[in-house]
Amino acid sequence: MSSACVPRSRCLLRLLLPGLPAASLRHYSLDVAAPLLRTQGYVDGRWVSAASVFPVLDPAAGTELARVSDCGPAEAKAAVEAAYRAFGSWKAVTAKERSMLLRKWFDLMMLHKDDLAKMITFECGKTLRESLTEISYSASFLEWFSEEARRVYGDVVPPPATDRRIVLLKQPVGVASIITPWNFPSAMITRKVAAALAAGCTVVVKPAEDTPLSALALAELAEQAGIPAGVFNVVPCSREKTPAVGQVLCTHPLVSKISFTGSTATGKLLLKMAADTVKRVSMELGGHAPFIVFDSADVDRAVSGAMASKFRNSGQTCVCSNRFLVQSGVYDRFMDKLGRAMDGELRLGHGSDPTTTQGPLINSRAAEKVVHQISDAVSRGAKLLKGGKRLDGSFMEPTLLGDVTTEMLCMQEETFGPLVPVIRFTTEEEAVGVANATKSGLAGYFYSQDVSQIWRVAEALEVGMVGVNEALITSSETCFGGFKESGLGREGSKYGIDEYLEVKFVCFGGLKP
């Protein structure tokens, strides 16, 4: 355990939030059940130390939360080998038993949801309200795939000859490497792992270096739920060791499947590594979502949707709206109402403060990127209507830009921060053209009350997920994934488990008619 832990049943970490208004300057404490705050890797059912450790920081305060084992290639190889050994027995476990174990894991997550949410807030920076929502969302995948485990059906195919019978079997692919980001440190793991385990696969998880505590807490609960040794492994590592660990997880011959959520650039590198051994790959990569408001829209509903979509997790989600397009007839009204909503509803602070709606960005590099996009836009003629300043640490003021054009950097690349750049458009064709003029195609949103227009635009947008008069669209029941360079495959829904299954054709011949 970390040296920051007191030697009783709880861990208490004292933090001070710097540089915001005086009312925000106070101490905050992460007080969670000691068994959940794990700092070692988890391999083959054992907690393992590495030769060195790396710090996990609270992005709001810049204060060290814990020191976590810095696993390297040796630990990654050991985890893959453990997962491979476990695969032989796990795939033979009945679907009903796998279902029951996943359900126990779900129940334990819900039992400990408050502590799990606190951990997300302290290592990720999002508000406690959002962290609680994430835990419910994360647990929902364990529940959903516990049910889907028992519905992996094959097929009986009519044969072309009377002396044959044809069946199609679905079987687990094998060991899956799971590489996840920091912005949803719990849900991005369960969305992948629940499907893999339900199918009969075993996994090695490499969490983001910024947020390993949530992954290790999941390992603790998996063990308590009775998930067998080797089925679920976690190898946390620092930014410095990530390339070497990633190399093992993407090239090891015993790994059959890679599932990655992260940047498009990193995804392309992993695809190249996976190619040599022709591994199954699914990827959820960068987004650059358009948010379109047509003249027929309910403007108040559109403003509410913009607030929810843009400022969730301070703009740090892959499905956040990035490019706002508002038709001329409602442009002024939308901008006025959105500005008022930003003034009235957004408050910066530590995520533990119940009045906070906007936490910090994950680190200073993230804040610098937003500042650079704002500076570029203003230099090219955009009007700075709200915010625009970087505060202490990685806090950014929520920012509203008007008179934005497509040449500006904020319209060319994903932001991952609380920036709202707004373009005025005239025609539906213009809006759809701008929305589709990107290599990304993860999510898109639009607001309209014209039924014919709704169908036209929903079908025309080149994205994997569309929100029509709705900005919060994801759930375990729906399929998550994108078009173009936003990824491969789907997660969640009845389709998510297929990413971890092979289809085997079996022909019985020589039968007597």
Short mmCIF file of N, CA and C in Angstrom, two decimals, residues 64 162 299 335 416 478 491 500:
data_model
loop_
_atom_site.label_atom_id
_atom_site.label_comp_id
_atom_site.label_asym_id
_atom_site.label_seq_id
_atom_site.Cartn_x
_atom_site.Cartn_y
_atom_site.Cartn_z
N GLU A 64 0.35 14.80 -4.63
CA GLU A 64 0.50 13.35 -4.83
C GLU A 64 -0.54 12.59 -4.02
N THR A 162 -28.02 -33.68 -48.83
CA THR A 162 -28.82 -34.38 -47.82
C THR A 162 -27.99 -35.15 -46.81
N VAL A 299 -34.72 26.27 -29.22
CA VAL A 299 -33.44 26.87 -28.85
C VAL A 299 -33.10 26.59 -27.39
N MET A 335 -26.75 32.26 -29.10
CA MET A 335 -25.51 32.76 -28.47
C MET A 335 -25.83 33.50 -27.17
N PHE A 416 -10.73 18.73 -26.50
CA PHE A 416 -10.64 18.11 -25.18
C PHE A 416 -10.49 19.18 -24.09
N THR A 478 -26.69 0.52 -25.95
CA THR A 478 -26.45 1.05 -27.29
C THR A 478 -25.03 0.75 -27.75
N GLU A 491 -18.63 -1.18 -29.18
CA GLU A 491 -18.65 -1.59 -27.77
C GLU A 491 -20.05 -1.37 -27.22
N TYR A 500 -15.23 -10.14 -29.34
CA TYR A 500 -14.39 -11.09 -28.61
C TYR A 500 -14.72 -12.53 -28.98
#
